[in-house]
Short mmCIF file of C-alpha atoms in Angstrom, two decimals:
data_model
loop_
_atom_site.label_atom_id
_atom_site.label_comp_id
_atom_site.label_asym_id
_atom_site.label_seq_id
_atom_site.Cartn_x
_atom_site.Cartn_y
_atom_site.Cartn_z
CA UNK A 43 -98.31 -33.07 338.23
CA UNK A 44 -97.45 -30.18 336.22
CA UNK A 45 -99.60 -27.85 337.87
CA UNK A 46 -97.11 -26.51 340.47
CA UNK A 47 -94.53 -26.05 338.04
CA UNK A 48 -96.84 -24.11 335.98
CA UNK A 49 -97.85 -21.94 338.67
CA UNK A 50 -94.52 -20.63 339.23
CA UNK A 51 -93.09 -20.34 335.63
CA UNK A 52 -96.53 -18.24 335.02
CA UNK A 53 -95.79 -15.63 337.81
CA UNK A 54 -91.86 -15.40 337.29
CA UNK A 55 -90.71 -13.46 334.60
CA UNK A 56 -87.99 -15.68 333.53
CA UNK A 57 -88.95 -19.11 334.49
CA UNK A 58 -85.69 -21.13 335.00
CA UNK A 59 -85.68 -24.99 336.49
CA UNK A 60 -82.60 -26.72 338.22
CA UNK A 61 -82.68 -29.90 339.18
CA UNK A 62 -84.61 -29.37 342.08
CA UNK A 63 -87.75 -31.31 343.32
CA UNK A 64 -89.13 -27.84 343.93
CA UNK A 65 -89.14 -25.27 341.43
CA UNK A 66 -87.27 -22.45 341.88
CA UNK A 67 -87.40 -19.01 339.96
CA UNK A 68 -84.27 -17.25 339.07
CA UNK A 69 -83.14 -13.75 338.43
CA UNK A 70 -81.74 -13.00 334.73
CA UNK A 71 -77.88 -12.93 336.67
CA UNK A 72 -78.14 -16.57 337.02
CA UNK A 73 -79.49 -17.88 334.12
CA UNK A 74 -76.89 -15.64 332.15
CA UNK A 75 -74.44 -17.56 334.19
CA UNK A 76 -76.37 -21.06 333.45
CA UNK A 77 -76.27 -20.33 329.53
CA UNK A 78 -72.60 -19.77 329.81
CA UNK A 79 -71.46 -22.88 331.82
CA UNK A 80 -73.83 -24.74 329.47
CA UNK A 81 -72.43 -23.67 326.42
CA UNK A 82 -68.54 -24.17 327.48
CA UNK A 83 -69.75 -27.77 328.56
CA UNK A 84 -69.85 -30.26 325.59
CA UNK A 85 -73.42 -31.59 325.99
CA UNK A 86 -75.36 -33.50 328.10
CA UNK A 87 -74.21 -36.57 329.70
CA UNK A 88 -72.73 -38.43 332.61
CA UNK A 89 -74.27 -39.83 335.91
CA UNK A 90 -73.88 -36.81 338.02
CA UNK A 91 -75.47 -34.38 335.57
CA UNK A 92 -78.83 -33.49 335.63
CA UNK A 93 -81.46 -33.57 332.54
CA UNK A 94 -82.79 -29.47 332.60
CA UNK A 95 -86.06 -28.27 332.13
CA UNK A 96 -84.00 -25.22 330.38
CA UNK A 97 -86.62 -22.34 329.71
CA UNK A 98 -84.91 -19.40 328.24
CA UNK A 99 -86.39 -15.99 327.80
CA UNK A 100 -85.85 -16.20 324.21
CA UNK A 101 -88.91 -16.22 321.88
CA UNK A 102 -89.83 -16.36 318.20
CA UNK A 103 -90.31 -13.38 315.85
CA UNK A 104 -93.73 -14.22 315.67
CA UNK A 105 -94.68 -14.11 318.79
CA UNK A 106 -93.13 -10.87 320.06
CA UNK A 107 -96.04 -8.34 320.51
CA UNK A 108 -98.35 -10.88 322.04
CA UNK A 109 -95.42 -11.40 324.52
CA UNK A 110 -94.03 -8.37 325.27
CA UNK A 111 -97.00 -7.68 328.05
CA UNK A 112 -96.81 -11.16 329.69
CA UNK A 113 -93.34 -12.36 329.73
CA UNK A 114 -94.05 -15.86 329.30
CA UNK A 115 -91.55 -18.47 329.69
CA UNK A 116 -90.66 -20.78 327.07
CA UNK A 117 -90.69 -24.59 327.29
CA UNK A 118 -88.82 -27.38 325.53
CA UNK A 119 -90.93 -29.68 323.46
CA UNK A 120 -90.04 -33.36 324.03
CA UNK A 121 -90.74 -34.05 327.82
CA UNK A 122 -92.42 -36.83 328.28
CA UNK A 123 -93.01 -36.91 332.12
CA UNK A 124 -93.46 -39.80 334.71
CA UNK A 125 -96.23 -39.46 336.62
CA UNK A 126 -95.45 -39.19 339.55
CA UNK A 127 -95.21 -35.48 340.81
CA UNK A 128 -92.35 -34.90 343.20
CA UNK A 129 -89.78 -36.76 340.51
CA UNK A 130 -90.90 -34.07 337.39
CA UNK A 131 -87.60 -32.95 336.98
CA UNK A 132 -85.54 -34.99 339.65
CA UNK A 133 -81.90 -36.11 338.33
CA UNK A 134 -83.15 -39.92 339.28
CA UNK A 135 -85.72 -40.13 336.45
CA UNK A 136 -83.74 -42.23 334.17
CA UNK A 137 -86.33 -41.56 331.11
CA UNK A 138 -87.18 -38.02 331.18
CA UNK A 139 -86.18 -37.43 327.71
CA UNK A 140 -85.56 -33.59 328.41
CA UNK A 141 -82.86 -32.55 325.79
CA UNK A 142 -80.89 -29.85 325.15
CA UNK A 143 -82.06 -28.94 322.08
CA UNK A 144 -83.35 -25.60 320.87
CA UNK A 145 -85.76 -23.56 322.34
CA UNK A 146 -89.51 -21.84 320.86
CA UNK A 147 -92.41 -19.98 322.54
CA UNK A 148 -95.19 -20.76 325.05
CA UNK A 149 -97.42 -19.21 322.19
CA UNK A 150 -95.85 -21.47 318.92
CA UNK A 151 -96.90 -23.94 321.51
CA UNK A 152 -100.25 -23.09 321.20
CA UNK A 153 -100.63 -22.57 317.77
CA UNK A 154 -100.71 -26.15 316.82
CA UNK A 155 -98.36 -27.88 314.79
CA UNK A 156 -95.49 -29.83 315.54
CA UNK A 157 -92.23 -28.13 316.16
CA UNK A 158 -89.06 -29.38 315.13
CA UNK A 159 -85.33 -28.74 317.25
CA UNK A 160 -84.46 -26.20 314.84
CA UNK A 161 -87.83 -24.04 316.08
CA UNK A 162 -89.38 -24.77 312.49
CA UNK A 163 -92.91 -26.20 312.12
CA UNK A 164 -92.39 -29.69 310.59
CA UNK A 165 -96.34 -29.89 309.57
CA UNK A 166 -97.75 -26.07 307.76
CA UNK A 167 -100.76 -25.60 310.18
CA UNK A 168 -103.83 -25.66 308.51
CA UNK A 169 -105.07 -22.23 308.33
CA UNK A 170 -108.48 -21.25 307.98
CA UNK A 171 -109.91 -19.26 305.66
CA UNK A 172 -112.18 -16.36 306.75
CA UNK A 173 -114.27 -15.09 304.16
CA UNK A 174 -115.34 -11.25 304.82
CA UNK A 175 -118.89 -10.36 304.79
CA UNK A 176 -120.57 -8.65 301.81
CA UNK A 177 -123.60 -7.40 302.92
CA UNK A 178 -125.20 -8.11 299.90
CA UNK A 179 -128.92 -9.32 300.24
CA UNK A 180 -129.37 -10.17 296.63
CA UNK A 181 -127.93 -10.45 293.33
CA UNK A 182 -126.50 -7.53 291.96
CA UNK A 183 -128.39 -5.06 288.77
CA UNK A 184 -126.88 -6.58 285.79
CA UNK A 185 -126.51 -10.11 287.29
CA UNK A 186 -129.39 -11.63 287.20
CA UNK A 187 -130.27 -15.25 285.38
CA UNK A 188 -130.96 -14.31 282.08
CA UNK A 189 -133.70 -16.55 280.99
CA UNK A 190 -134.50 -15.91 277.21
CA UNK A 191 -130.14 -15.63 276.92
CA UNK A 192 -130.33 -18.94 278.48
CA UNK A 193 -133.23 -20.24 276.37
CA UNK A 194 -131.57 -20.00 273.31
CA UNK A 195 -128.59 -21.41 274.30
CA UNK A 196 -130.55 -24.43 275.20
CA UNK A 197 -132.54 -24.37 272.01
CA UNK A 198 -129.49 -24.61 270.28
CA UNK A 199 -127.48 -27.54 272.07
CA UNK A 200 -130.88 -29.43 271.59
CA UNK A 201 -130.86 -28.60 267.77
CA UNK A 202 -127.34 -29.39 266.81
CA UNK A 203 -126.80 -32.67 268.96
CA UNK A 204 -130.68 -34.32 268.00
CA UNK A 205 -130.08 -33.70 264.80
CA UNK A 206 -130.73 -36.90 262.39
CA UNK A 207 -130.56 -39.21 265.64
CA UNK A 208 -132.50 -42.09 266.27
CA UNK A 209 -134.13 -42.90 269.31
CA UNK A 210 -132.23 -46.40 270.69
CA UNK A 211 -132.94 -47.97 274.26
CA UNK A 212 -128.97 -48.61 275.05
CA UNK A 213 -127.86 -45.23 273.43
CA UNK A 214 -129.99 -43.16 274.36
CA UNK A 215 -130.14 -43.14 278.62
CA UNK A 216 -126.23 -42.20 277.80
CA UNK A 217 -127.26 -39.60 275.20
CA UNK A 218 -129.59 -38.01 278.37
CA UNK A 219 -127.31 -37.44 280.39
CA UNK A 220 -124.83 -36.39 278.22
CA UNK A 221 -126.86 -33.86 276.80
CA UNK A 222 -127.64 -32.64 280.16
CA UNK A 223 -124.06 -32.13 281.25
CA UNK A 224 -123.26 -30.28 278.32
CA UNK A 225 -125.99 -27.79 278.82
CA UNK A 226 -124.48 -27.29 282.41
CA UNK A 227 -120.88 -26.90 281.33
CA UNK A 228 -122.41 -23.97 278.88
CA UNK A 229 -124.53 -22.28 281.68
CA UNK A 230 -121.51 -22.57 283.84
CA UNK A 231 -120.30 -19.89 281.37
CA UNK A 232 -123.03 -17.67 281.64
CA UNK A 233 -123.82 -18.13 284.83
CA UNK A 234 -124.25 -14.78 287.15
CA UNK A 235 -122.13 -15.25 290.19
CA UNK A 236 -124.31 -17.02 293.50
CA UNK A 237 -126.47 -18.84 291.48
CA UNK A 238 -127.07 -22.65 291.59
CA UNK A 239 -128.18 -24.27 288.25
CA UNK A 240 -130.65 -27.20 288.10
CA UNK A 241 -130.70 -28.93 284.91
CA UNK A 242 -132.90 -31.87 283.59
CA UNK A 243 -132.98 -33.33 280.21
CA UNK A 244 -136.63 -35.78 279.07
CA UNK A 245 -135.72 -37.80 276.02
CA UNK A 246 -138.03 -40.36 274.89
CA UNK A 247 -139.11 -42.31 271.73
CA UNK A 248 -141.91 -40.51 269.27
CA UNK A 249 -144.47 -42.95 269.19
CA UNK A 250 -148.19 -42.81 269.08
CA UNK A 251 -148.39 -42.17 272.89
CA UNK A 252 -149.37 -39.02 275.16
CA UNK A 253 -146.89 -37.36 277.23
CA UNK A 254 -146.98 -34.42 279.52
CA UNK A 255 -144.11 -32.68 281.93
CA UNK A 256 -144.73 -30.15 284.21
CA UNK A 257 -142.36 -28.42 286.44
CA UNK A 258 -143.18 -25.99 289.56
CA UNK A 259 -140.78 -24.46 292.00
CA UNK A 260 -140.99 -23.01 295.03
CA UNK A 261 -138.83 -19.92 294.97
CA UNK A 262 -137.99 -15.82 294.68
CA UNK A 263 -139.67 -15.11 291.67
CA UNK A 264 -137.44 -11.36 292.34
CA UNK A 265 -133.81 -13.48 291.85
CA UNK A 266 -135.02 -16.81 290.55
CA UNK A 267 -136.06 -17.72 286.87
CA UNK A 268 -136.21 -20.75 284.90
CA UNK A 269 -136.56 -21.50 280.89
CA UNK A 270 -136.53 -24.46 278.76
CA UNK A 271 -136.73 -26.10 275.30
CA UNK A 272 -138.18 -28.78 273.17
CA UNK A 273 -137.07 -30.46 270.18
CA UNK A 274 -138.73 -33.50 268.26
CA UNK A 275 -137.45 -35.20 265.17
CA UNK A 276 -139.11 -38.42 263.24
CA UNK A 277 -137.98 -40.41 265.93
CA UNK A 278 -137.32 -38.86 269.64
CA UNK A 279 -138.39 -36.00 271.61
CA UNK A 280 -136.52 -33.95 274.10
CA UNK A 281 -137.69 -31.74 277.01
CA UNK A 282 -134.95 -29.58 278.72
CA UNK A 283 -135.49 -27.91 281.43
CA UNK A 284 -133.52 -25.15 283.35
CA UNK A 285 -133.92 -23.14 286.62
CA UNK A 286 -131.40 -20.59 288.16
CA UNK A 287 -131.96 -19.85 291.83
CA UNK A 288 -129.81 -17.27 293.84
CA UNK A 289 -127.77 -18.19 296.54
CA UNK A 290 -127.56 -15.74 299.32
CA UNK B 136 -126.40 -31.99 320.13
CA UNK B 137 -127.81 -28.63 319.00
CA UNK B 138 -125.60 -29.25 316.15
CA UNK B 139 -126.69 -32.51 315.32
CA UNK B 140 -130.12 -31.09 315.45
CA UNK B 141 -130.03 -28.17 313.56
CA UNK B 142 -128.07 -30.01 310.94
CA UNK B 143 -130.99 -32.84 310.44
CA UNK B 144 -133.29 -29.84 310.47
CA UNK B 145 -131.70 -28.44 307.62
CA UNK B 146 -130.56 -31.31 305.32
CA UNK B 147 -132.25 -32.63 302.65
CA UNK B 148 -134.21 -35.96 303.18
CA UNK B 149 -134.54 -37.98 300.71
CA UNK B 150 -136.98 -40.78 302.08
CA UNK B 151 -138.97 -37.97 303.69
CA UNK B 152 -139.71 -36.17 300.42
CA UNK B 153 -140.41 -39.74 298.20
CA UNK B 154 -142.91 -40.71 301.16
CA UNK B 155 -144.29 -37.16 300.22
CA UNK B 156 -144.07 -37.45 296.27
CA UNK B 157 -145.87 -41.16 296.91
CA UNK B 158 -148.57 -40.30 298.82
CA UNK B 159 -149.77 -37.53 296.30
CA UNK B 160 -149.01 -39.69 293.45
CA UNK B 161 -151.35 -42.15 294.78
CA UNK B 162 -153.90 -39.50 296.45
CA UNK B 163 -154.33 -38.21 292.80
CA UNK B 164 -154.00 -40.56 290.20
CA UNK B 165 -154.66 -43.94 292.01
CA UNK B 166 -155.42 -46.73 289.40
CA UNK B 167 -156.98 -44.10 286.63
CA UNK B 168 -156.26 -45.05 282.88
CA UNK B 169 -154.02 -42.21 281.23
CA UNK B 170 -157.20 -39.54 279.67
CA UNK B 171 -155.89 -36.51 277.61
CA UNK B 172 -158.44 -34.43 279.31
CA UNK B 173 -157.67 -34.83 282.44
CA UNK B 174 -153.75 -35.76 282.67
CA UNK B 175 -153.35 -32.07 282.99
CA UNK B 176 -155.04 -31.42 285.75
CA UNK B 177 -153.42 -34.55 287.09
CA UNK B 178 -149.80 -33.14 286.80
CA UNK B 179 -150.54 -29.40 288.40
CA UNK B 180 -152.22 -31.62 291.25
CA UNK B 181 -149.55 -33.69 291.71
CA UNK B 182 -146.83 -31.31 291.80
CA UNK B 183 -149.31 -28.74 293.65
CA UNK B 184 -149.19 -31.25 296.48
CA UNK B 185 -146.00 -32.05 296.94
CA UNK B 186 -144.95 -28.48 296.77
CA UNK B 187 -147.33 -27.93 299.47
CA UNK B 188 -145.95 -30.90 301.84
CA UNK B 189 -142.75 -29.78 301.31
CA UNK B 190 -143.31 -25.83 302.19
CA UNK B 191 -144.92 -27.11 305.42
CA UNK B 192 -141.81 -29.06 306.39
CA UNK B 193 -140.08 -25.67 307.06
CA UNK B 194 -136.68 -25.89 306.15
CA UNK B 195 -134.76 -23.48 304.82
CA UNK B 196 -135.16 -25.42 301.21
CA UNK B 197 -136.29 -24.05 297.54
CA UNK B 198 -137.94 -26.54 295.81
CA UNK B 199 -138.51 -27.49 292.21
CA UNK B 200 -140.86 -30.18 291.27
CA UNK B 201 -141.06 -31.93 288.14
CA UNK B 202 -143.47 -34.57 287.17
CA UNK B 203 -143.87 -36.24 283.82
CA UNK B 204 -146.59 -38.94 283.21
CA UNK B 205 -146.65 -40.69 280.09
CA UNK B 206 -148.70 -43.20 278.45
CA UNK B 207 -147.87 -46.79 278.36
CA UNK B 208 -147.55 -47.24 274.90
CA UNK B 209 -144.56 -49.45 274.58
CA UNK B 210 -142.37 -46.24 273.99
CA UNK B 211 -139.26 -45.02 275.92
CA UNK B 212 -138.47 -42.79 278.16
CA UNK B 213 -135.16 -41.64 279.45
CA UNK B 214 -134.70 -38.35 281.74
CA UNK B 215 -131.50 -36.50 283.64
CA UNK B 216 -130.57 -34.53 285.37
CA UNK B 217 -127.56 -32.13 286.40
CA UNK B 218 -126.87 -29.44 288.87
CA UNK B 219 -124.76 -26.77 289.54
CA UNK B 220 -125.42 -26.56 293.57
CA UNK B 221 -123.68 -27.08 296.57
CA UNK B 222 -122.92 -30.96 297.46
CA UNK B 223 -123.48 -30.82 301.07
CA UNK B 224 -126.57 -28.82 301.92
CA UNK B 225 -128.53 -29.82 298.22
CA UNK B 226 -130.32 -32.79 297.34
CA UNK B 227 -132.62 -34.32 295.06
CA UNK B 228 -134.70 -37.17 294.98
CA UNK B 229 -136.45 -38.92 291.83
CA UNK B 230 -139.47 -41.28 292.04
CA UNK B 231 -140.59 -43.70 289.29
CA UNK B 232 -144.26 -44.85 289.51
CA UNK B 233 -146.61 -46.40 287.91
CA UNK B 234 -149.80 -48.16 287.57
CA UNK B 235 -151.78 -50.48 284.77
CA UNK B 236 -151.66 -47.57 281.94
CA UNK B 237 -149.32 -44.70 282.70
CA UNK B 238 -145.91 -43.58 284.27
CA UNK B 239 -145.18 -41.35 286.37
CA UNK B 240 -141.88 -39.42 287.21
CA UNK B 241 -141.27 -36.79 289.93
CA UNK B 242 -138.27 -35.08 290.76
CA UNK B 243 -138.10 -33.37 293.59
CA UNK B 244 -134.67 -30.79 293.67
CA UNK B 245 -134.03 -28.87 296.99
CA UNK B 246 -131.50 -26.29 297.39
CA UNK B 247 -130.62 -25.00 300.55
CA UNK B 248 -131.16 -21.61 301.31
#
């Protein structure tokens, strides 16, 4: 239904609508003279007048330089349009709520975002962030995971939190993964930039039985290390284990 | 649906990889009573195996494998984990097994390239 009035506001350079079944461009003579009669006029109501698709030549800071080459006309937000297509902006429509209210750009249109009468956005549009590219195809020369730095920092959580304590079924599955959080809130320190940290903490009871982890990874032995720890008291073992991998 | 595609290419499946971990699990330790001798062997084939499934699932994945098998003895055992990764594209996926005389734990981590 729109589509004809479209058409001509896009080839006009100042689209301007009266009343009319039939849209008609104007020159910039005429809709001077329309502003002014508009503005003497107290606002709009009464039978006789007609609701106006007003489009003024007006446009937002913003939006100047992308405008300046196509001359676009502006619209008012709140139409909302019966269907049918000869009656778009006929005086008969009785709810065509086309106000007088004030007017923004084709392109503030476009940019998403709800626009309120007084032309400002009423919601911030979410903007994107656009990360630039770095080029960089690996980690850089003094950034690497440092693997015996990272050893004894492990060495030494183990030590001073299994110190003197007792291996116990309820405690301990809490102790585990306590123990390994804390490790990965102090590599989290340390931690060269890009890499991801994989953590994983064996505790279990010393008793008379055999035991054996093994660990083997799949990655760039260039960027990528790993390290870990043991520690065994009277009671309980633990096995931690660390890797570093680069992300590119 | 190229999307939709590429993304189930590239995530992290979790029943995929225990189906994996299982099979080798069984494959190489089956119903065998826990022997010092040859546990070690046991736990380079294990995690040999599934390192090898996984590589020839081609995604764009690095892998770590842990396995711990330990005797049952009446002792405990707790293990965990935590990682520093990226929520959306990493994964990991833990299996406990076990037979008659041992148990068996792999963790399988994959972070996404």
């Amino acid at each position: 239904m729109a589509f004809k009035w479209q058409e001509a506001l896009c080839t006009s350079k100042t689209g301007f609508f009266i009343m009319a079944n039939q849209p008609l461009p104007l020159s910039q003579e005429t809709l001077a003279q329309f502003n002014r009669s508009m503005s003497t006029e107290p606002g709009a109501s009464g039978p006789p007048r007609r609701r106006l698709g007003s489009i003024s030549t007006r446009r937002s800071s913003k939006d100047q330089s992308k405008d300046q080459p196509h001359h676009r006309p502006l619209f008012l937000r709140s139409m909302t349009l019966p269907s049918s297509e000869s009656s778009f902006l006929s005086p008969t429509v009785s709810n065509s709520h086309i106000s007088m209210g004030k007017r923004f750009s084709f392109a503030g249109w476009h940019q998403g975002g709800r626009v309120s009468f007084s032309g400002l956005y009423l919601q911030q549009p979410i903007q994107e962030v656009y990360v630039e590219n770095t080029y960089r195809m690996g980690p850089e020369p003094g950034c690497r995971f440092n693997a015996s730095r990272t050893q004894q920092i492990l060495q030494a959580t183990l030590d001073s939190y299994l110190e003197g304590v007792c291996y116990s079924p309820d405690s301990c599955s809490q102790l585990c993964q306590m123990l390994a959080d804390l490790v990965l809130s102090k590599l989290k320190d340390v931690n060269p930039p890009r890499y991801k940290v994989v953590c994983q903490v064996v505790v279990g009871q010393s008793g008379k039985q055999g035991i054996r982890v093994s660990s083997r990874s799949l990655m760039n032995p260039n960027t990528d290390n790993y390290t870990s720890a043991v520690f065994h008291n009277h009671s309980l073992f633990a096995v931690a284990l660390v890797h570093g991998l680069y992300f590119e | 649906m190229d999307d939709d595609q590429s993304a189930e290419e590239t995530a992290f499946v979790v029943d995929e990889v225990s189906s994996i971990v299982k099979e080798s699990l069984e494959a190489v330790i089956g119903r065998n009573p826990y022997e010092q001798k040859r546990v070690n062997q046991w736990v380079s084939s294990v995690v040999e195996q599934c390192l090898g499934q996984l590589s020839k699932l081609s995604k764009p994945f690095k892998y770590i494998v842990t396995c711990i098998i330990m005797q049952k003895n009446g002792a405990g055992l707790q293990s965990a984990s935590s990682c520093f990764w990226d929520n959306t594209t990493d994964g990991s996926c833990t299996v406990r097994w076990e037979n008659k005389h041992l148990y068996c734990i792999v963790s399988v981590f994959g972070l996404a390239i």
